[in-house]
Structure formats: C-alpha cells, structure tokens
Tab-separated table of C-alpha atoms in Angstrom:
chain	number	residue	atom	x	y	z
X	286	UNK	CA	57.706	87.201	-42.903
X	287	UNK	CA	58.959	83.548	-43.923
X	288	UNK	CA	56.379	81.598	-45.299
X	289	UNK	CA	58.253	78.650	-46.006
X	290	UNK	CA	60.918	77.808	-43.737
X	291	UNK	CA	59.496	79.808	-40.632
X	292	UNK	CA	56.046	78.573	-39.115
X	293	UNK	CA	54.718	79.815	-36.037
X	294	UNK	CA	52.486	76.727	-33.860
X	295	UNK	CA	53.882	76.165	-30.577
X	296	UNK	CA	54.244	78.670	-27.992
X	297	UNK	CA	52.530	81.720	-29.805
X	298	UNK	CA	49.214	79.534	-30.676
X	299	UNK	CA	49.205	77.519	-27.855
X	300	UNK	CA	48.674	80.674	-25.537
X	301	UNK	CA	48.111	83.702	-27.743
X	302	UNK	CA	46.087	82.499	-30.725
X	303	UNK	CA	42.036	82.032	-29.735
X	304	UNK	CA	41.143	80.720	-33.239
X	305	UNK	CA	43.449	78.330	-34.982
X	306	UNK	CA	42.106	77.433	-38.599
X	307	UNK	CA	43.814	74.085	-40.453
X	308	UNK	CA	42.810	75.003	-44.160
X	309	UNK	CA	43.675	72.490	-46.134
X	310	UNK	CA	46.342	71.411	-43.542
X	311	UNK	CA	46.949	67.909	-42.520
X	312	UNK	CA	49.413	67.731	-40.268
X	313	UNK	CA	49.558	64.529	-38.321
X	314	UNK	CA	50.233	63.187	-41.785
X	315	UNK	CA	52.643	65.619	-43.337
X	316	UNK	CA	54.584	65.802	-40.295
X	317	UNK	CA	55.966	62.387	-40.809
X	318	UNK	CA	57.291	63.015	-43.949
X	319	UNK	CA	60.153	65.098	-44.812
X	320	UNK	CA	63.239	65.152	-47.128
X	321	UNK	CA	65.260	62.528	-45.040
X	322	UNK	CA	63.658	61.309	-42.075
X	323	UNK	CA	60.171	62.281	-40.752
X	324	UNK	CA	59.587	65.235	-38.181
X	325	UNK	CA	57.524	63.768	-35.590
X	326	UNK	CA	58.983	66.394	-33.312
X	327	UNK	CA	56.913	69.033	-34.187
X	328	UNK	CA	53.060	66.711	-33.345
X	329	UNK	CA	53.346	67.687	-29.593
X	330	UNK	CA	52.960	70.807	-30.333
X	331	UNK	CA	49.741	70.060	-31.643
X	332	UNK	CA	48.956	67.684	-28.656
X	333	UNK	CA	49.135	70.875	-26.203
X	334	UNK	CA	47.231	72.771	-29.176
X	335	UNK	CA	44.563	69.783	-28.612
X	336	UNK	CA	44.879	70.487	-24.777
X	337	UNK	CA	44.813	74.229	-24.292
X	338	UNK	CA	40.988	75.041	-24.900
X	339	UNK	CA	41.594	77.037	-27.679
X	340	UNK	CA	38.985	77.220	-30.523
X	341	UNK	CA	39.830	75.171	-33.178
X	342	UNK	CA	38.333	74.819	-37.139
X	343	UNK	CA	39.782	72.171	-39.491
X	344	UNK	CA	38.788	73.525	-43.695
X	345	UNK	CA	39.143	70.535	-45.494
X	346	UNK	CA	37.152	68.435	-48.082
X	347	UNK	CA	38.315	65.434	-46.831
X	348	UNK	CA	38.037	64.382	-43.091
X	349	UNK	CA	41.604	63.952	-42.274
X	350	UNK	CA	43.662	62.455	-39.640
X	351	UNK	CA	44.326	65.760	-37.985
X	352	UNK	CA	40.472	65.872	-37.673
X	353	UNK	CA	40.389	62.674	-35.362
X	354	UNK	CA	43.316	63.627	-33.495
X	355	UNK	CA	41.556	66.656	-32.327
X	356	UNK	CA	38.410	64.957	-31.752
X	357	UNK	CA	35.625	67.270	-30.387
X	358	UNK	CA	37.531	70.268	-29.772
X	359	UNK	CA	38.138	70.778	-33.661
X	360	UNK	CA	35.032	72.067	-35.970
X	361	UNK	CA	35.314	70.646	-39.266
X	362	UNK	CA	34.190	72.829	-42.153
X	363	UNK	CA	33.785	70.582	-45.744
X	364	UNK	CA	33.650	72.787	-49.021
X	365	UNK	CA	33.948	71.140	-52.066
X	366	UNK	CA	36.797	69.787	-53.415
X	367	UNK	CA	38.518	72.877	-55.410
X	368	UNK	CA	36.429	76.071	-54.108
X	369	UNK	CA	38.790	77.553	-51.444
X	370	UNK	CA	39.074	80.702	-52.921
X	371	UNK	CA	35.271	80.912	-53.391
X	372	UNK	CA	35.108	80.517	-49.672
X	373	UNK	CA	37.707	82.665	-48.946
X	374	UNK	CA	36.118	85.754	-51.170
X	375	UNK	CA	32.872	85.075	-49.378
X	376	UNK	CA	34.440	86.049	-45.909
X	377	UNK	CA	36.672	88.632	-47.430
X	378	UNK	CA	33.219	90.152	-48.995
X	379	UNK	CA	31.735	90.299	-45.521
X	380	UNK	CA	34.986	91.725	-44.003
X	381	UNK	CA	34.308	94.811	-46.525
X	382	UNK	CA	30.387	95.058	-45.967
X	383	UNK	CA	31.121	95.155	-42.079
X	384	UNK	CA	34.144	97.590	-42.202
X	385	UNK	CA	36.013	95.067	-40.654
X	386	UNK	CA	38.973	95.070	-42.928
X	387	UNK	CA	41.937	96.389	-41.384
X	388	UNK	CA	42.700	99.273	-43.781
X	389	UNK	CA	45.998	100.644	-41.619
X	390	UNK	CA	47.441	97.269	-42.082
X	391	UNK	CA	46.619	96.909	-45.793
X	392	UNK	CA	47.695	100.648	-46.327
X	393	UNK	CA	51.288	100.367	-44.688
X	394	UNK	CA	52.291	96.893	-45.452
X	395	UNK	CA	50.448	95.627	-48.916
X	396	UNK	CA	50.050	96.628	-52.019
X	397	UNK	CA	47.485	96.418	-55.162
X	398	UNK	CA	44.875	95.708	-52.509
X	399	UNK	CA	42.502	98.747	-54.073
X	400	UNK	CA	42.494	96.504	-57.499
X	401	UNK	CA	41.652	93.619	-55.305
X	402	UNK	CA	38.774	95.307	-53.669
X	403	UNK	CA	36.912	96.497	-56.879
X	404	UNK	CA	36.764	92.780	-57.688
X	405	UNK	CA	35.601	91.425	-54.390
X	406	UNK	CA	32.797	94.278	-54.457
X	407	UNK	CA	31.902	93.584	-57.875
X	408	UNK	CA	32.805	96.574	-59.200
X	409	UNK	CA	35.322	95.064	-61.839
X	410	UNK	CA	33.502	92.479	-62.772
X	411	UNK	CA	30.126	92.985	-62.308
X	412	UNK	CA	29.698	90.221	-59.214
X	413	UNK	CA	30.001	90.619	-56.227
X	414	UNK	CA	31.771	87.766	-54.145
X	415	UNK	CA	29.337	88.015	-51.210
X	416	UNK	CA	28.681	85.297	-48.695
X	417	UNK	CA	25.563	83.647	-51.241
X	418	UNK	CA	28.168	84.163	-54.034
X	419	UNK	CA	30.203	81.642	-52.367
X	420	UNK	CA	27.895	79.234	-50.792
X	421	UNK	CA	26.466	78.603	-54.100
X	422	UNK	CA	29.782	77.686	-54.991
X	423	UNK	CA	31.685	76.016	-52.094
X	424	UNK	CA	28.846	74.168	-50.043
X	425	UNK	CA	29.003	76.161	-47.085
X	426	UNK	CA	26.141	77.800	-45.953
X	427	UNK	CA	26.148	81.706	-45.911
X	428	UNK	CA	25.728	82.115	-42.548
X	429	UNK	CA	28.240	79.700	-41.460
X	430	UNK	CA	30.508	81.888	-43.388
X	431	UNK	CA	29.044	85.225	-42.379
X	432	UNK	CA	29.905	83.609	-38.819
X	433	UNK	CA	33.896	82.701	-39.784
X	434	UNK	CA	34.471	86.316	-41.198
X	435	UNK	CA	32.793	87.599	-37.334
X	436	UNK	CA	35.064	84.916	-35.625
X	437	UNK	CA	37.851	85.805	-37.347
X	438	UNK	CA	38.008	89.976	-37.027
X	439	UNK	CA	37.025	89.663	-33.294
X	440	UNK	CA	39.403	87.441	-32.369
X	441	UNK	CA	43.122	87.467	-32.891
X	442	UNK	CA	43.171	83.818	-35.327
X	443	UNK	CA	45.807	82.043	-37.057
X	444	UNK	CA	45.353	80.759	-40.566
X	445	UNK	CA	47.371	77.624	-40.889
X	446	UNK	CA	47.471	76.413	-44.586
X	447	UNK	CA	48.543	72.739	-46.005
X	448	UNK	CA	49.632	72.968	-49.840
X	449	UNK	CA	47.386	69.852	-50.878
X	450	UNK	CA	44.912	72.867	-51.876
X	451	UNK	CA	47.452	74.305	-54.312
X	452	UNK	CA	47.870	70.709	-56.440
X	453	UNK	CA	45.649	71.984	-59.337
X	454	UNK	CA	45.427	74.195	-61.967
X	455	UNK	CA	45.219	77.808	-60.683
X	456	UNK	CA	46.319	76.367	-57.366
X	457	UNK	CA	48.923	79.069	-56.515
X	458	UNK	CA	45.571	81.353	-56.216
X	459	UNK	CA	44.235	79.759	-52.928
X	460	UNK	CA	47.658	80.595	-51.250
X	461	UNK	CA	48.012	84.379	-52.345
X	462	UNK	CA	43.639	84.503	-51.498
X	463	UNK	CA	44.587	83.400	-47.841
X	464	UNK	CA	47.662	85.676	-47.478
X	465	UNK	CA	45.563	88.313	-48.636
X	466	UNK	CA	42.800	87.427	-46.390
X	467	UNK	CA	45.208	87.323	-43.386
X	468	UNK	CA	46.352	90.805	-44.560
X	469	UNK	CA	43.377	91.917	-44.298
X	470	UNK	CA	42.390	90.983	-40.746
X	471	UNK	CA	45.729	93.102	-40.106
X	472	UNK	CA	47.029	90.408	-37.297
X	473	UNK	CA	50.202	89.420	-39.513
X	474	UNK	CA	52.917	89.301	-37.296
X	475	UNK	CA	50.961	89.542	-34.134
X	476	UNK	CA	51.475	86.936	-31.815
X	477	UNK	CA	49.253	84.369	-32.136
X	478	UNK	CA	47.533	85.771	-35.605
X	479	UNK	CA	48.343	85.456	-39.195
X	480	UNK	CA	49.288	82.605	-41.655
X	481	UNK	CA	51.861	80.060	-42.207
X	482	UNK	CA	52.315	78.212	-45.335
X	483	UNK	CA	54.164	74.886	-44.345
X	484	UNK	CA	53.687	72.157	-41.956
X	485	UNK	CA	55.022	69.292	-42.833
X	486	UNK	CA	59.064	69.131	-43.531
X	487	UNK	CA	61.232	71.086	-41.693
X	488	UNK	CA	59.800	70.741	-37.994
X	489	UNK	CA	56.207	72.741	-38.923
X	490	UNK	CA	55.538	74.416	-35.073
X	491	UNK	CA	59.217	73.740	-33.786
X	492	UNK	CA	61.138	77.076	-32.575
X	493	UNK	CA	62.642	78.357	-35.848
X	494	UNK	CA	66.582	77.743	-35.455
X	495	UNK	CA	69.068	81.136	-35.030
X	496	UNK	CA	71.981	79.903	-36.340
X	497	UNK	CA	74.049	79.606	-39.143
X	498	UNK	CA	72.969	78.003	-41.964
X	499	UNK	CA	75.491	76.281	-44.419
X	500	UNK	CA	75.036	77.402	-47.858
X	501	UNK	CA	74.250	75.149	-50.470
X	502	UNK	CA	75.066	74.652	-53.910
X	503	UNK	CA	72.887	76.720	-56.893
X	504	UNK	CA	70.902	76.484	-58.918
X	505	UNK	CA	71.971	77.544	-61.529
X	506	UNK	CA	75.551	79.292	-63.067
X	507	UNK	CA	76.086	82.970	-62.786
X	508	UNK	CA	75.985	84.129	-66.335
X	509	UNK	CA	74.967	80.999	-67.300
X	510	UNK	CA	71.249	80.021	-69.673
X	511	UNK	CA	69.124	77.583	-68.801
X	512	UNK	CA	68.791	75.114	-70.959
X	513	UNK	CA	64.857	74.915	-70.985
X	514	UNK	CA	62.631	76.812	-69.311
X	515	UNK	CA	61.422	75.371	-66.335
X	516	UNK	CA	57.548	74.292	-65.499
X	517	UNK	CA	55.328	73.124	-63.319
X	518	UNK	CA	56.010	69.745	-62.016
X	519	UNK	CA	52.526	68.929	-62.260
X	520	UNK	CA	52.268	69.841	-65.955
X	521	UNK	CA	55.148	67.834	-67.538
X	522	UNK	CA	52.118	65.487	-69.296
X	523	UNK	CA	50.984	68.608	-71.014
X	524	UNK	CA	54.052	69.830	-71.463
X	525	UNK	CA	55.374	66.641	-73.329
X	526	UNK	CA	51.554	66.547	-75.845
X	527	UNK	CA	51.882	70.106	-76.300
X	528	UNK	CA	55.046	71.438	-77.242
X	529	UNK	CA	55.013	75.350	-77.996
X	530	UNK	CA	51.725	75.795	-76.588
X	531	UNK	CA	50.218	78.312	-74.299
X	532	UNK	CA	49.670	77.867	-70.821
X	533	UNK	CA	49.108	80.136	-67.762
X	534	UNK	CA	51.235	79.707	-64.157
X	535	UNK	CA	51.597	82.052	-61.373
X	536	UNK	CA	49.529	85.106	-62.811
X	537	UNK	CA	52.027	84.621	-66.382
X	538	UNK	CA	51.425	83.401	-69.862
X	539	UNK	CA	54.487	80.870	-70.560
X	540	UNK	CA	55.071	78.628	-73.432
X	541	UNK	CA	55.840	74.579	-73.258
X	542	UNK	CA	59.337	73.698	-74.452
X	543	UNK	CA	59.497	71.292	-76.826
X	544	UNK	CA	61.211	68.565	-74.883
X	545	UNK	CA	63.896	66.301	-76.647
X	546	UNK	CA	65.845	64.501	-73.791
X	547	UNK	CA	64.887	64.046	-69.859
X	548	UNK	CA	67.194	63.597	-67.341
X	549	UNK	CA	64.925	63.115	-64.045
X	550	UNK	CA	66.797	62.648	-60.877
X	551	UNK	CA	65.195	62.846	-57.153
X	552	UNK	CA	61.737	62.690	-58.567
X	553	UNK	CA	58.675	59.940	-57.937
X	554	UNK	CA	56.754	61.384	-61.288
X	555	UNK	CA	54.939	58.154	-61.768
X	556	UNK	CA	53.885	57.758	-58.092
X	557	UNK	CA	53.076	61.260	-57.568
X	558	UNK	CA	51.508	62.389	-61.171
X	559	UNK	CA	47.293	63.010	-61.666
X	560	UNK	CA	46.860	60.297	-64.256
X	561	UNK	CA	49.534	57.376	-64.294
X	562	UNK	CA	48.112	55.992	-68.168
X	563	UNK	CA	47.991	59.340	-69.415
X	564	UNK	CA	51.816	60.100	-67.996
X	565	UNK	CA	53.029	56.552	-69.875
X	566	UNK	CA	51.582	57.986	-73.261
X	567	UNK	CA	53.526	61.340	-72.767
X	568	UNK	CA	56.527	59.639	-71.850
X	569	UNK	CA	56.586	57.881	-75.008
X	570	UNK	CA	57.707	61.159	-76.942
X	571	UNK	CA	61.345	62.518	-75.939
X	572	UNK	CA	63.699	60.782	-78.065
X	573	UNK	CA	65.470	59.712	-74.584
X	574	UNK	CA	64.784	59.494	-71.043
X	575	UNK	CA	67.848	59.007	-68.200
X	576	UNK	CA	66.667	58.146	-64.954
X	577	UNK	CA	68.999	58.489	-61.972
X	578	UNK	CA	67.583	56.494	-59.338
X	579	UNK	CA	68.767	54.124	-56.263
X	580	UNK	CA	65.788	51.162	-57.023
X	581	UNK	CA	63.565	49.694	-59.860
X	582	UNK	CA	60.657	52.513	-59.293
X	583	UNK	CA	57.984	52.650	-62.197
X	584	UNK	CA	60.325	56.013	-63.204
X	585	UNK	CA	63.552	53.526	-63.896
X	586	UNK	CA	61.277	50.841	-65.630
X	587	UNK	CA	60.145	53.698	-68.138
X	588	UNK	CA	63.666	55.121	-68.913
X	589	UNK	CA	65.854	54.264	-71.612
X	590	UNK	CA	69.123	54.431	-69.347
X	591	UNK	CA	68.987	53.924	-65.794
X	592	UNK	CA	71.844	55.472	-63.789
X	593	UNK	CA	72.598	54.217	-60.172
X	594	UNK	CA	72.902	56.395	-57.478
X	595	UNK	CA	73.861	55.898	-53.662
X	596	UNK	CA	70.723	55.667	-50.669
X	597	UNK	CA	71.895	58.313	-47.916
X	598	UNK	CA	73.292	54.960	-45.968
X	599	UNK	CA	75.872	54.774	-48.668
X	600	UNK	CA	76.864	58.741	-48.461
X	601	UNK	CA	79.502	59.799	-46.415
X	602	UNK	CA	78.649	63.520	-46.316
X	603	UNK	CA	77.042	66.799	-43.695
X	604	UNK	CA	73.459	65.295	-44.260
C-alpha cells in the first residue's frame, strides 16, 4: 500500500467508509498548496464526504478550517498539543483488553507486532498504556476513548492522517503508532477502511492516475558518496551548534556533520524553521552560505552569495 502518493477519499469513503477520522489532517488548507499550483480539485470530494451522512471525527489540537467546513456533522476531538501517540496507545490498549485486535491481519501481513504488544500491556515496561494511562496524558477522557476504540472495531473506519503531527522531535512515531493502529483493526486495504498518510499535494482523494510516469532525475550517483550525511530538515539549528554530536531520528542513533559550506536551493528555512532568532545565530557558523533563489527571501538576505534562478514562468520545460 502507497502511503504517499496513493490516498484513498472519494468514492471508497464517500460510500463504503462509516467512520472517517481527520487526525491531525487539515485539508481545506493543505489542499491549496502543492509544489506548483494548488489542488483545489481534490475539496469536492470532501464536500460529498460533508454530504453523505457518514460519521465523521476531526483529532486535532487546534480547531481547523476543515472543522468549520464540516460544521455539525464532524465531532471534534482536542488532545493536547504533542500526545497523539498517548491517545493512540490508549485505544490500542482497549483493542487488546476487548480481543478486538485483528490477530489474522497482524499475523499474515505485519511484523514485530508481539514486541509491540508486551509494551502496550505493560509487560516490557512495567505500564500499561490503558485508556487512564492516556487520558492523564492527552486530555481526553477515558471513556471518550474507550468509546473511539468500540467505534472503530465495529465499524469499517478510515484513519486519515495530516503530517503537521509529525513536525517535532520523535514525530515520525505518531505516523508508524497510527499505521500500526490501522493494522490492527485489520481493515487495511478494505474498501472504505485503513489509513492514508497525505492530503495535501498531489490531488489528496482524486482517483490515483494509471499511467506512465516519467522518470526523474536521482538523487544521488550510482557508486557515488555523499558528501555529508543527510538530516532532518527540522534539525539543521542543532545540527549547525552541535557538530559531532548525538542525536536520535527514525528509531537510529546518527551523528551531526560538522558543516563547513551550505548550498540551500528550493528551501524557505527561515519562513518555515521553529525559532527564526535562534536559526540567525546558527547560521552565523559555516564559513559560507550560497543561496539559490528567484527573490530577496530572508534565506538570500542571510547568504554570502546569492545565485539567481528562473520562476517556472521563465522555464521552458515538461512541468
């Protein structure tokens, strides 16, 4: 199953799906923004979402647009900001003390999911990640989430996830908690139930294209070495006060290179980065900074060379 470039919305959860979940999803935002023009195209697919009856639960901190759009046929469910997983364990945990889990699904088509299950229970760890666990944690009331995990094994739900939730440290774990808690409903490629990962660029809820696709260029040379090891966009401040050090990313320890020279091109680092003042600091240490960029963004005004490059109106070229 795709998770990126392959989301299912339209015709499978406007008449299969009964429960459609927006975790962390915002989609009548993100679905104007994409990497050349906006994808409006896929929002009427949420308009007949909005018009089909169907149960619907936005998960979000933050009362979105999507919210409003759906008015009183959407629930809205506010943890606090940072405690998805917590929320997610808590109906896992209640999955497992019901027997709800799907344990034909997780037998033929996961793996490591015996590991998991010592530490949901507890026995790993010595706590178990029951629904008090997590209301302690997240905000949401135990029953409320003794009442999702119910909703969600008795009726076939899709899990529809925005990636605002991953944009922290340890963020990757909220996506691989949901994947694992869709796994474990078993309804992964049913239609109707499962997850999807992406709803924003790319037509999120548009019918997934079947033909060729033009190949693009590499990333990188066959037999070729990178010259530093890549990181986390997010972490280039720490990454520029801490050269050498330690850090964890994706379940790995990795160290920081120590970074001499930055060439940054395609990026919005100073519109986009946690904490601007603490970003000019960092970017006071390479030895020199080349910015390729088509305007005076803060990036350019930062950089000790600015290169000029051509706007897509300038490009004569297949995009």
């Amino acid at each position: 199953m795709r998770c990126i470039s392959s989301r299912p919305v339209g015709r499978w959860c406007s008449s299969t799906a009964k429960w459609v979940v927006l975790w962390s999803a915002n989609p009548l935002n993100t679905l104007k923004i994409a990497w050349n023009a906006s994808d409006e195209q896929g929002i009427p697919w949420f308009d007949r979402l909005r018009q089909s009856g169907k149960r619907l639960i936005c998960i979000d901190p933050m009362r979105s647009e999507t919210v409003d759009f759906f008015g009183d046929s959407m629930e809205w469910i506010a943890p606090h900001m940072g405690t998805d997983v917590a929320l997610m364990l808590g109906i896992a945990h209640t999955l497992v003390e019901n027997d709800w889990q799907d344990d034909a699904f997780l037998t033929r088509c996961t793996s490591g999911y015996d590991i998991f299950a010592r530490y949901l229970t507890g026995e790993s760890d010595g706590v178990a990640k029951t629904a008090e666990w997590a209301a302690a944690i997240c905000g949401v009331k135990a029953d409320k989430i003794r009442e999702l995990a119910q909703l969600f094994h008795e009726n076939t739900t899709m899990l529809m996830a925005g990636w605002g939730m991953q944009r922290q440290q340890y963020g990757e774990q909220k996506h691989w908690m949901l994947v694992t808690l869709a796994a474990m409903l078993g309804q992964i490629g049913t239609p109707g139930g499962g997850f999807g990962l992406s709803y924003h660029f790319a037509n999120g809820g548009n019918p997934t294209r079947r033909a060729a696709v033009l190949g693009s260029m590499q990333g990188s040379v066959a037999g070729g070495v990178d010259a530093v090891e890549k990181i986390p966009v997010a972490r280039i401040v720490e990454a520029l006060e801490n050269p050498g050090a330690e850090y964890q990313h994706n379940g790995m320890a990795r160290r920081f290179p120590d970074i001499r020279f930055i060439w940054w091109a395609g990026g919005a680092n100073f519109t986009h980065h946690q904490d601007t003042n603490r970003l000019i600091q960092a970017w006071q240490k390479p030895e020199l900074i080349v910015i390729s960029e088509c305007f005076w963004t803060a990036a350019a005004r930062h950089a000790d060379i600015v290169l000029p490059a051509t706007t897509s109106f300038e490009r004569n070229d297949l995009t």
